XYZ file of C-alpha atoms in Angstrom:
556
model
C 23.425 7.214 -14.917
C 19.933 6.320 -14.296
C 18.294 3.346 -15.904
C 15.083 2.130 -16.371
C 13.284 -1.432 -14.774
C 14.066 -4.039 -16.534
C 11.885 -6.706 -15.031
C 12.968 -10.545 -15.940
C 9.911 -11.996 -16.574
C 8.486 -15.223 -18.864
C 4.804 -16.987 -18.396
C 3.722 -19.736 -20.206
C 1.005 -19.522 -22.314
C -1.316 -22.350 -21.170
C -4.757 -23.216 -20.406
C -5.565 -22.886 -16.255
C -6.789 -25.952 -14.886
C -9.907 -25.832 -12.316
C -8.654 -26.170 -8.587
C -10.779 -29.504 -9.204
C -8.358 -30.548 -12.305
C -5.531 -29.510 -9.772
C -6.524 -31.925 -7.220
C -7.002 -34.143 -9.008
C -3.150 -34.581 -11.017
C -1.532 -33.390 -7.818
C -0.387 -37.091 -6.673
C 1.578 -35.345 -3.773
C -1.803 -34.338 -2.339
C -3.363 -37.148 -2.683
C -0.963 -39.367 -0.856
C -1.121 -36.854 1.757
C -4.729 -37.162 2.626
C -5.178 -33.540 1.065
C -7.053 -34.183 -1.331
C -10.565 -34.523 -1.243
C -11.002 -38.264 -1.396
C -11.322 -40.728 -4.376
C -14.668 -40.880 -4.399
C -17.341 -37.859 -3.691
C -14.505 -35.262 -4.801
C -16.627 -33.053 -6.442
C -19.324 -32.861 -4.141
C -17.091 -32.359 -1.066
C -15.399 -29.648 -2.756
C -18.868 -27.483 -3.489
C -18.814 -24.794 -1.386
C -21.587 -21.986 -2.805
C -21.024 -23.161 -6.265
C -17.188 -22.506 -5.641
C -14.170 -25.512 -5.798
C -11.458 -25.213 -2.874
C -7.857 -25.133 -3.528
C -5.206 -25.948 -1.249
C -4.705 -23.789 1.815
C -1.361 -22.517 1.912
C 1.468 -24.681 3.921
C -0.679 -27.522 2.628
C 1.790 -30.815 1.614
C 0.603 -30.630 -1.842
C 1.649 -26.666 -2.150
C 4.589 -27.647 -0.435
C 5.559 -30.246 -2.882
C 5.236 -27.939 -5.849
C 7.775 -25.482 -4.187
C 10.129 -28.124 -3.447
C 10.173 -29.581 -7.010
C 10.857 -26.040 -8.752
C 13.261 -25.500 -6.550
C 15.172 -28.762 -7.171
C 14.855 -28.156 -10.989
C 16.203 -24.963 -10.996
C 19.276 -26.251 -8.811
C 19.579 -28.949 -11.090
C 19.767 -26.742 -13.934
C 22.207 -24.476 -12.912
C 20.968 -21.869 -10.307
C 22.922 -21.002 -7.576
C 19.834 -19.522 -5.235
C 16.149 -20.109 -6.159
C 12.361 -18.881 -4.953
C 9.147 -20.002 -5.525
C 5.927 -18.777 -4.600
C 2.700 -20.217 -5.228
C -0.316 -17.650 -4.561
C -4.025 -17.918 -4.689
C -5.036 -14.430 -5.383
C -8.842 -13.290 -4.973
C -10.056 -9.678 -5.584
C -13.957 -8.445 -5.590
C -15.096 -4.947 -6.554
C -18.643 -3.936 -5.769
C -19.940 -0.563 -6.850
C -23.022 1.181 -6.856
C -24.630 4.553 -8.003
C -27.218 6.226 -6.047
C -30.218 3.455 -6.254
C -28.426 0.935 -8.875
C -25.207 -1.156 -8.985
C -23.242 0.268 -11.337
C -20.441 -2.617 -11.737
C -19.099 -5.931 -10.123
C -16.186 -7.879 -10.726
C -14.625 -10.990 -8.870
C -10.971 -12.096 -9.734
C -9.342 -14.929 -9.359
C -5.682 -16.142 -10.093
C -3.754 -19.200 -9.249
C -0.449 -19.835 -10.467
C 3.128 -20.150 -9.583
C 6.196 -18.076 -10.154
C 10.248 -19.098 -9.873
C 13.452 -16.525 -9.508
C 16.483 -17.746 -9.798
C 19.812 -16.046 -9.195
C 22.699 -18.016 -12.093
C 26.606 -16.154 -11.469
C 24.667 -12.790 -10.087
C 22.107 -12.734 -13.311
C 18.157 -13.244 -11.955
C 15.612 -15.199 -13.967
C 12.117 -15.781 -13.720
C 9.368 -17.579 -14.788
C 5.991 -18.201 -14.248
C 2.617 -20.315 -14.888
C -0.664 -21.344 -14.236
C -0.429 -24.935 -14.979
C 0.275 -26.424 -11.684
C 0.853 -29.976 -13.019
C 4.622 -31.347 -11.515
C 6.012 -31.271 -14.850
C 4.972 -27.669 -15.753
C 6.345 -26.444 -12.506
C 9.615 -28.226 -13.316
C 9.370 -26.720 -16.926
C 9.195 -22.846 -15.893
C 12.171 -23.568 -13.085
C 14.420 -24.847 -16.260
C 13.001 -21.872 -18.252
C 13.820 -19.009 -15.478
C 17.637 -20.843 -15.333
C 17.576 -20.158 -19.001
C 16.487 -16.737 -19.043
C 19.209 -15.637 -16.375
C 21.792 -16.981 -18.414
C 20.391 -15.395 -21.125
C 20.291 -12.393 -18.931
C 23.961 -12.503 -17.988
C 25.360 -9.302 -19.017
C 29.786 -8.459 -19.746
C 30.407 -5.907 -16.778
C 27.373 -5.507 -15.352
C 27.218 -5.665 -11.247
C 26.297 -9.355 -10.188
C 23.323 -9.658 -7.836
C 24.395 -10.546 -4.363
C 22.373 -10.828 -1.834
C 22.873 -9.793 1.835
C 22.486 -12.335 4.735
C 18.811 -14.135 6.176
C 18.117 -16.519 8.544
C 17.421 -19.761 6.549
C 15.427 -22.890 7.849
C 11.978 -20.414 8.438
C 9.392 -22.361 8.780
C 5.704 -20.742 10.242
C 2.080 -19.301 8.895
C 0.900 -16.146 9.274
C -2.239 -14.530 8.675
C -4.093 -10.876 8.250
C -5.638 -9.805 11.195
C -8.831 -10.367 10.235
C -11.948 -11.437 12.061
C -14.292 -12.444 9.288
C -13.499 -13.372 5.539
C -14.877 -11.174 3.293
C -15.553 -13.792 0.607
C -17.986 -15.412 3.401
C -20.198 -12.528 3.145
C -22.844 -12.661 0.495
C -22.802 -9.832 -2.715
C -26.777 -9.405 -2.319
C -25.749 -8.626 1.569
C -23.272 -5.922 0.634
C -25.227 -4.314 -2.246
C -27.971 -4.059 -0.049
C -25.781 -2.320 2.536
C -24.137 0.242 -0.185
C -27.587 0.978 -1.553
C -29.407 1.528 2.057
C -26.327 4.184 2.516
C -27.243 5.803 -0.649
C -30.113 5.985 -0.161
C -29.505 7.608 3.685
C -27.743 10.147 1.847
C -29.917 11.033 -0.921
C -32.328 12.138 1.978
C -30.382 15.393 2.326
C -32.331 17.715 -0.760
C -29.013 18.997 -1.788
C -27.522 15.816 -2.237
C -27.712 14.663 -5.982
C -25.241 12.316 -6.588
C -23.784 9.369 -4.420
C -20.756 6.685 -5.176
C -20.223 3.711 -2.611
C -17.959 0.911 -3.387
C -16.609 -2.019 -1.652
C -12.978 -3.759 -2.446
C -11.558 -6.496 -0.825
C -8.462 -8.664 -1.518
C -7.539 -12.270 -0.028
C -4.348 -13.680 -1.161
C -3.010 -17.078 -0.020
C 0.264 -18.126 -0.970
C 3.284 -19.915 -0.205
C 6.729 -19.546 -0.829
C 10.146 -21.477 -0.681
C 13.634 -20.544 -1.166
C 16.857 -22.714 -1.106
C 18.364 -21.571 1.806
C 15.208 -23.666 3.542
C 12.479 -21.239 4.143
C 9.258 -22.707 3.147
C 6.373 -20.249 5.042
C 2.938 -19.479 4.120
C 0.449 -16.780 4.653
C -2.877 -14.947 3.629
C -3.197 -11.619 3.184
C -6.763 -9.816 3.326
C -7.297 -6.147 2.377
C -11.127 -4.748 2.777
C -12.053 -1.273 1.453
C -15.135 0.455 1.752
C -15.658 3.875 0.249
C -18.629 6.319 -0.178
C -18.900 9.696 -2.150
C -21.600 12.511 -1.346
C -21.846 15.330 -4.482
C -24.215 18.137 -3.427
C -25.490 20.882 -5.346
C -26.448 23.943 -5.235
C -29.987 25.378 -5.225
C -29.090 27.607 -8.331
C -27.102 24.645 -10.111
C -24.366 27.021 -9.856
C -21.445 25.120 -7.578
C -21.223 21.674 -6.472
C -18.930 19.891 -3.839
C -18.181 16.564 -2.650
C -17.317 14.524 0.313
C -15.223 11.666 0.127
C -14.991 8.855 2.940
C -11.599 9.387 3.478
C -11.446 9.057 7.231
C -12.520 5.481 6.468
C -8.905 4.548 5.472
C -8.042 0.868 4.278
C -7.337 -1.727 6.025
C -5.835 -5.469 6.258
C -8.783 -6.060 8.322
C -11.743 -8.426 6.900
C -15.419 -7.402 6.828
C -15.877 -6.369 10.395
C -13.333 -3.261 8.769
C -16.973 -2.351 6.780
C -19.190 -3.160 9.330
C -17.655 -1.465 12.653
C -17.507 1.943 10.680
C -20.634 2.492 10.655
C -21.441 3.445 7.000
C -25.277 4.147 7.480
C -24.626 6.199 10.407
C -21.380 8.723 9.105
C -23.034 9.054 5.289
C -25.372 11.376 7.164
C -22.452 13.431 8.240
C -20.844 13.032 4.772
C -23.855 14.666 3.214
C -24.339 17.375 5.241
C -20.879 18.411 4.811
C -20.805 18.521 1.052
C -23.697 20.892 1.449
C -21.952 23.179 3.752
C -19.143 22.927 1.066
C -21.398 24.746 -1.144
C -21.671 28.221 0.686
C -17.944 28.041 2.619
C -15.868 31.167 2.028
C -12.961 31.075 -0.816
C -9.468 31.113 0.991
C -7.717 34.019 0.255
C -3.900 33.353 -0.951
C -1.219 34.048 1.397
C 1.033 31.949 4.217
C -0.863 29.894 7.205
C 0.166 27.794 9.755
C -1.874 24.458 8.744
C -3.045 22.044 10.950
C -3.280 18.260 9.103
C -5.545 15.486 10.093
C -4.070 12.078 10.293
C -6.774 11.214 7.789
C -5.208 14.354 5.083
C -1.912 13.940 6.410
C -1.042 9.950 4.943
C -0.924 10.853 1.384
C 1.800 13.404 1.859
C 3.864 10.970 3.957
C 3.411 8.348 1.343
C 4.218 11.122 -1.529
C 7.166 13.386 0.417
C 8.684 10.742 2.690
C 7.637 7.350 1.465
C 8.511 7.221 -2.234
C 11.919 9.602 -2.065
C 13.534 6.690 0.069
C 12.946 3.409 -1.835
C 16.225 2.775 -2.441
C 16.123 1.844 -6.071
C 14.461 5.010 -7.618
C 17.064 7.019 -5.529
C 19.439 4.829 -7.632
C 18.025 5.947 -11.041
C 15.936 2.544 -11.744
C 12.541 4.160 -11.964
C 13.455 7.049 -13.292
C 11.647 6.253 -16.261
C 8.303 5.695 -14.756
C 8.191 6.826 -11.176
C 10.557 9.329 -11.252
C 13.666 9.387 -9.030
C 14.469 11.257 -5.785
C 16.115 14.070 -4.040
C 17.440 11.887 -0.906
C 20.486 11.041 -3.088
C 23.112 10.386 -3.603
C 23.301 7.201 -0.363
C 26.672 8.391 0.447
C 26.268 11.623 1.226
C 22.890 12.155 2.608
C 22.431 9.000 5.448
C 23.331 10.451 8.388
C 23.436 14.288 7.512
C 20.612 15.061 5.114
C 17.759 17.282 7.431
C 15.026 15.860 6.177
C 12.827 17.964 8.766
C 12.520 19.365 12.346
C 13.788 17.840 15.417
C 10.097 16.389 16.335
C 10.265 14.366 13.176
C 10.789 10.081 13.611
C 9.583 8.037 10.849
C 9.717 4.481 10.868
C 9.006 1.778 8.451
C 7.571 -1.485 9.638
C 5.231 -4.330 7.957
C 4.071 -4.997 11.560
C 1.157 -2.362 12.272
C -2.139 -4.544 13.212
C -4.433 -4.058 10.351
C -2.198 -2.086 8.640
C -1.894 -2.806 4.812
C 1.957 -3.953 4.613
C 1.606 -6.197 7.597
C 2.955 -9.488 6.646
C 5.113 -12.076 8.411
C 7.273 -12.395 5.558
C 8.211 -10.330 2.508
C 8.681 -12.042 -1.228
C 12.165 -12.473 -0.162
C 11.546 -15.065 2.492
C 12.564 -12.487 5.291
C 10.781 -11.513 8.584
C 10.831 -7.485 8.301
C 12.242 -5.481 11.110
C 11.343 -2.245 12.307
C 13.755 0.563 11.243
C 13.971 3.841 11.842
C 14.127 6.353 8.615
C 13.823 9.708 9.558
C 15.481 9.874 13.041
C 14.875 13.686 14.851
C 14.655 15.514 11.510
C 18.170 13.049 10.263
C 17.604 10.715 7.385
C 18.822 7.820 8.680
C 17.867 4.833 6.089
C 16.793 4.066 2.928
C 13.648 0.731 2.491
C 15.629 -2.430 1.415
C 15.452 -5.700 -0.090
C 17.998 -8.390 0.411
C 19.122 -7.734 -3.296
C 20.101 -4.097 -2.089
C 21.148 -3.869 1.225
C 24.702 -4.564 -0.087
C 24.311 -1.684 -1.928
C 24.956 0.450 1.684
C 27.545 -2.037 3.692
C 29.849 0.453 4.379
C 27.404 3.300 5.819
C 26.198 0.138 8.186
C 29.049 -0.743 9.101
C 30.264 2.611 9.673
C 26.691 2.870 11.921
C 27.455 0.204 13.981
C 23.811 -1.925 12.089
C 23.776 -4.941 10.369
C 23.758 -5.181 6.571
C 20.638 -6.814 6.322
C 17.248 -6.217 4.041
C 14.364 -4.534 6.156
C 12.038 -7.237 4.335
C 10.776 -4.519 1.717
C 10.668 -6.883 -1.115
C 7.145 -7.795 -2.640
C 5.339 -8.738 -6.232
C 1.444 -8.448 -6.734
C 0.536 -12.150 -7.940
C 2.363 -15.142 -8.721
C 2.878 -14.118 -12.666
C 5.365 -10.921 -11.515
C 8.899 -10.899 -10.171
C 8.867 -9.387 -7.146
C 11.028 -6.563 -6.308
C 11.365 -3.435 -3.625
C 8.347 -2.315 -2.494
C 7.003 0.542 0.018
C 6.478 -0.836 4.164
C 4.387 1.060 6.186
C 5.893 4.260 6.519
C 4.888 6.316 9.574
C 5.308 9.557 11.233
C 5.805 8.740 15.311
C 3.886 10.483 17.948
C 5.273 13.274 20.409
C 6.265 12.668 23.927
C 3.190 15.276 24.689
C -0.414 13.912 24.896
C -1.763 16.101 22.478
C -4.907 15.967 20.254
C -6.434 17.534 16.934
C -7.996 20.444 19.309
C -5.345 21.140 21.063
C -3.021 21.930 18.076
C -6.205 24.311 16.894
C -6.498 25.647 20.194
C -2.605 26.984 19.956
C -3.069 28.224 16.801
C -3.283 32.069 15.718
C -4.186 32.348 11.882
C -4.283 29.153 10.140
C -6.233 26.592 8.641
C -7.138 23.106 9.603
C -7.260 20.616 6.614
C -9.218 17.078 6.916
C -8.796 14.225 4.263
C -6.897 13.733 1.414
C -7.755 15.339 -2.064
C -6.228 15.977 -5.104
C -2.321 16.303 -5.308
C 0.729 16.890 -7.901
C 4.448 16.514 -7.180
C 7.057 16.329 -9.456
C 9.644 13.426 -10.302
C 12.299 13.919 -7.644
C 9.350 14.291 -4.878
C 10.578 17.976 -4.237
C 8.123 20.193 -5.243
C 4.416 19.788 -4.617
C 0.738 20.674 -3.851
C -1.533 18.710 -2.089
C -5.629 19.737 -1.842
C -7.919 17.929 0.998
C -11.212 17.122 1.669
C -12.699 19.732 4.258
C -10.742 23.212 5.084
C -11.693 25.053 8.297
C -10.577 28.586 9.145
C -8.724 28.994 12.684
C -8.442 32.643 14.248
C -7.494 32.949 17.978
C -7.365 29.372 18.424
C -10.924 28.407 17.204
C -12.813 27.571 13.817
C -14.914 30.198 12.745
C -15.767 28.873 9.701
C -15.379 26.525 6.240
C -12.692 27.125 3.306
C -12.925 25.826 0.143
C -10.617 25.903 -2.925
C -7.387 25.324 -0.714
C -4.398 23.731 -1.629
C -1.201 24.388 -0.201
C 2.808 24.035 -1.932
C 5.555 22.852 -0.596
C 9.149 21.611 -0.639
C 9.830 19.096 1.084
C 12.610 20.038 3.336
C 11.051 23.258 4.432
C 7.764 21.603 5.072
C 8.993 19.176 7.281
C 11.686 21.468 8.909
C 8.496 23.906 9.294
C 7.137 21.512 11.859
C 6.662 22.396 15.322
C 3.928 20.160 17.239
C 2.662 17.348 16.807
C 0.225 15.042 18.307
C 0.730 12.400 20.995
C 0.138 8.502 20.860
C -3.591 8.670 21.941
C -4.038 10.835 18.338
C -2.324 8.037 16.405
C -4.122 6.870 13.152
C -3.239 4.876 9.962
C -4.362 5.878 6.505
C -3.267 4.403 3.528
C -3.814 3.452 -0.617
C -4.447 -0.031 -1.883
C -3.186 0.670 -5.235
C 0.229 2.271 -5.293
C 1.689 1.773 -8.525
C 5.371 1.065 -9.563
C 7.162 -0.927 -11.953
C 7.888 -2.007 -15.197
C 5.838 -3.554 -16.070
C 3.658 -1.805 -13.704
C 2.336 -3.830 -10.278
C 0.207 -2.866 -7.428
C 0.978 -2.734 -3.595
C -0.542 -1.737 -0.627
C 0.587 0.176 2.049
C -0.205 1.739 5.291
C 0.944 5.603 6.967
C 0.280 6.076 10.350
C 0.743 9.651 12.128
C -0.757 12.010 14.267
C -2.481 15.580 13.536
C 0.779 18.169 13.132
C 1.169 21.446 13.060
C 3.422 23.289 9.879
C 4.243 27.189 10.179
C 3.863 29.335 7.534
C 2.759 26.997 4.494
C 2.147 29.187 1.546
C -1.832 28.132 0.502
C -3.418 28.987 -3.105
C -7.132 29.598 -4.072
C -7.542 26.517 -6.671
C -11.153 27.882 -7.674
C -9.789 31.080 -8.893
C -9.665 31.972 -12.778
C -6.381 32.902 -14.488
């Protein structure tokens, strides 16, 4: 039977100390020369009217980490985590020649799990005085036992190297949180106003997000590793109308995907230059020809293609909503049940390898370490048109010993586990799931060029799919006739329905590793209560025959 989420969660309700108050009470820091000196604190610690807090792998951090974990042991847990974040997000946004909104976010906190006879815990808070930390380890012990239910399954979790130590960081060349607001609203203005130069284009969106999150995090089989994680997206949408004020289309940035890159991610693409092309293709929007219903062989862009890897691939094989626990928010899936789809479900044609990873340079799910303390390995899930694997944590790998052992693998999490801030429990959470390249070096035009009647699609639009991730319809961004192996002209109102199976199996070329590109969301939502994560698809363009395609702008 399926079940919903149940997320063990408590937080203290307390006031946050400053970063100053933090250094300050945080004896551990002092002693270690961390802190900013007994005299001249305060004015050392000024940086643009902003304190700094401990960098993470710093001895004061540390020291926290090591005392929850010795109060939860002391209290009764069996295995304990703690992780200590520093969490920063900024949101910039701006409407044709005004801002229209900024905010800047900031959380600091910590967070303890604890595992008491195969019942989890956890507890979290933003007071990071000793005692407090000590406090919420006691009260996560409590809550597990409290959590302990007659019958139910203990939690077990499957092997991990112990003793990590290390840092790791986003690969990222410059910190967005160095870079002035009145720099980037100037930039996001002087590309709307770029695009308002086009007469037909009325309306224009840009935005800027970013995310930098330090933390830290300790378990009691030794790990004790830190990292920082920084996300940058920049986005920018054209709305043209036409002369009559009788139609009107937009372009969305989409080939600008997200990336864990920092600010050269913004600066390197160029937004000045491509709003010009943005623009003029909302306009030619306006007079392309409505797609007439029927079957095509589509061609997808890497840039369209993401979103219906991370909706048709991605989501069916997280492990626990093929097990019935999201069913009541994020549906469940159709690559079920575990023992008698690995190894013989076809998932799609024999050109089909997908992989997860949290590896990809500048990909969104890079990390060196998930929220279970483990170093993520590459795995293959979709193995020539096979499903082959399911994304773990170290809390459900056990769930599928006997198909790994049966494979000749080890039972061991693929390092999938993950929580937004230091307030949530972390559990499974998407890698980077990716489509591989061919063994043929072949390109966007080349899959156009061997294509009869079909259309090409470019960027991601509008979508719908139903709970088990069977049955869906995905739009796009731009839609370009092909006839005889050229475009001869612009669609619009296309959207095109699938199954999932028979999409995939309807595969039959695909691009080679020079056409390789990663898109991917910032904002993927799972979870009860609901959290955030952010994840990466790469692929290359492919080619799928006879897709059944629908006019969306037609009337009942």
């Amino acid at each position: 039977a399926s079940c919903a989420r149940v997320t063990p969660s408590s937080s203290e309700v307390a006031v946050s100390p400053s970063r100053r108050e933090f250094l300050r009470t945080t004896s551990a820091a002092a002693a270690a020369g961390l802190a900013l000196g007994i005299t001249g604190r305060a004015e050392a610690a000024e940086l643009s009217g902003r304190l700094i807090a401990p960098s993470p792998g710093d001895a004061a951090l540390n020291d926290l980490l090591l005392r929850g974990l010795d109060a939860a042991k002391s209290a009764g847990a069996q295995y304990a985590d703690a992780r200590i974040s520093l969490n920063r997000t900024q949101s910039i946004f701006t409407r044709e020649r005004r801002v229209a909104g900024l905010s800047d976010n900031e959380t600091f906190g910590i967070g303890v799990r604890v595992l008491v006879e195969g019942a989890w815990g956890f507890a979290a808070t933003s007071n990071l005085e000793p005692d407090s930390v000590a406090r919420v380890a006691r009260q996560a012990v409590a809550q597990a036992k409290a959590n302990r239910t007659p019958g139910q399954r203990p939690v077990v979790l499957a092997p991990a190297p112990g003793n990590q130590r290390g840092t790791w960081r986003s690969d990222a060349k410059v910190d967005p949180f160095t870079v002035s607001i009145e720099d980037k609203v100037e930039l996001l203005l002087a590309v709307n106003a770029i695009a308002l130069k086009n007469p037909q284009a009325r309306f224009v969106n840009s935005s800027m997000f970013f995310l930098k999150d330090e933390k830290s995090y300790a378990n009691t089989e030794g790990t004790l590793v830190s990292q920082t994680i920084i996300r940058s997206q920049p986005t920018v949408t054209v709305t043209a109308v036409s002369k009559d004020f009788t139609d009107f289309q937009s372009r969305q940035s989409n080939d600008i995907a997200p990336m864990g890159r920092g600010y050269e991610h913004v600066t390197e693409n160029k937004l000045e230059e491509n709003v010009v092309r943005w623009a003029d293709e909302a306009v030619q929007k306006l007079s392309a020809k409505p797609v007439e219903v029927g079957r095509y062989d589509l061609v997808l862009h890497p840039n369209h293609l993401w979103l219906t890897i991370h909706e048709s691939i991605a989501h069916p094989t997280e492990l626990d909503r093929a097990m019935g626990y999201e069913a009541n928010y994020a549906g469940t899936s159709f690559v079920f049940p575990p023992e008698k789809v690995l190894g013989t479900l076809k998932f799609g044609s024999p050109l089909m390898n997908v992989r997860g990873d949290r590896s990809q340079p500048g990909s969104l799910a890079a990390c060196g370490w998930d929220d279970d303390g483990v170093k993520p390995d590459e795995f293959d899930v979709v193995r020539e048109g096979i499903f082959v694997d399911y994304q773990t944590t170290r809390e459900q790998a056990l769930w599928l010993d006997s198909y790994y052992k049966k494979a000749g693998k080890p039972t061991r999490s693929h390092g999938c586990s993950y929580a937004q801030s230091w307030a949530d429990v972390q559990f499974q959470r998407m890698p980077n799931i990716s489509l591989l390249p061919g063994e043929k070096d072949l390109g966007w035009n080349d899959l156009i060029s061997a294509t009869d009647r079909g259309i090409a699609i470019i960027g991601d639009g509008s979508f719908s799919i139903d709970q088990q991730r069977f049955n869906a319809q995905f739009g796009g961004q731009l839609f370009y006739e092909i006839r005889g192996g050229k475009i001869v002209g612009m669609l619009k109102d296309v959207a095109y329905q699938m199954r999932t199976p028979d999409f995939w199996a309807n595969l039959d070329m695909l691009g080679g590793p020079k056409s390789y590109e990663l898109g991917g969301a910032v904002n993927d939502g799972k979870g009860q209560p609901s959290q955030s994560n952010a994840v990466s698809h790469g692929c290359v363009p492919t080619r799928h025959r006879g897709i059944n395609v629908i006019n969306t702008g037609r009337q009942a």
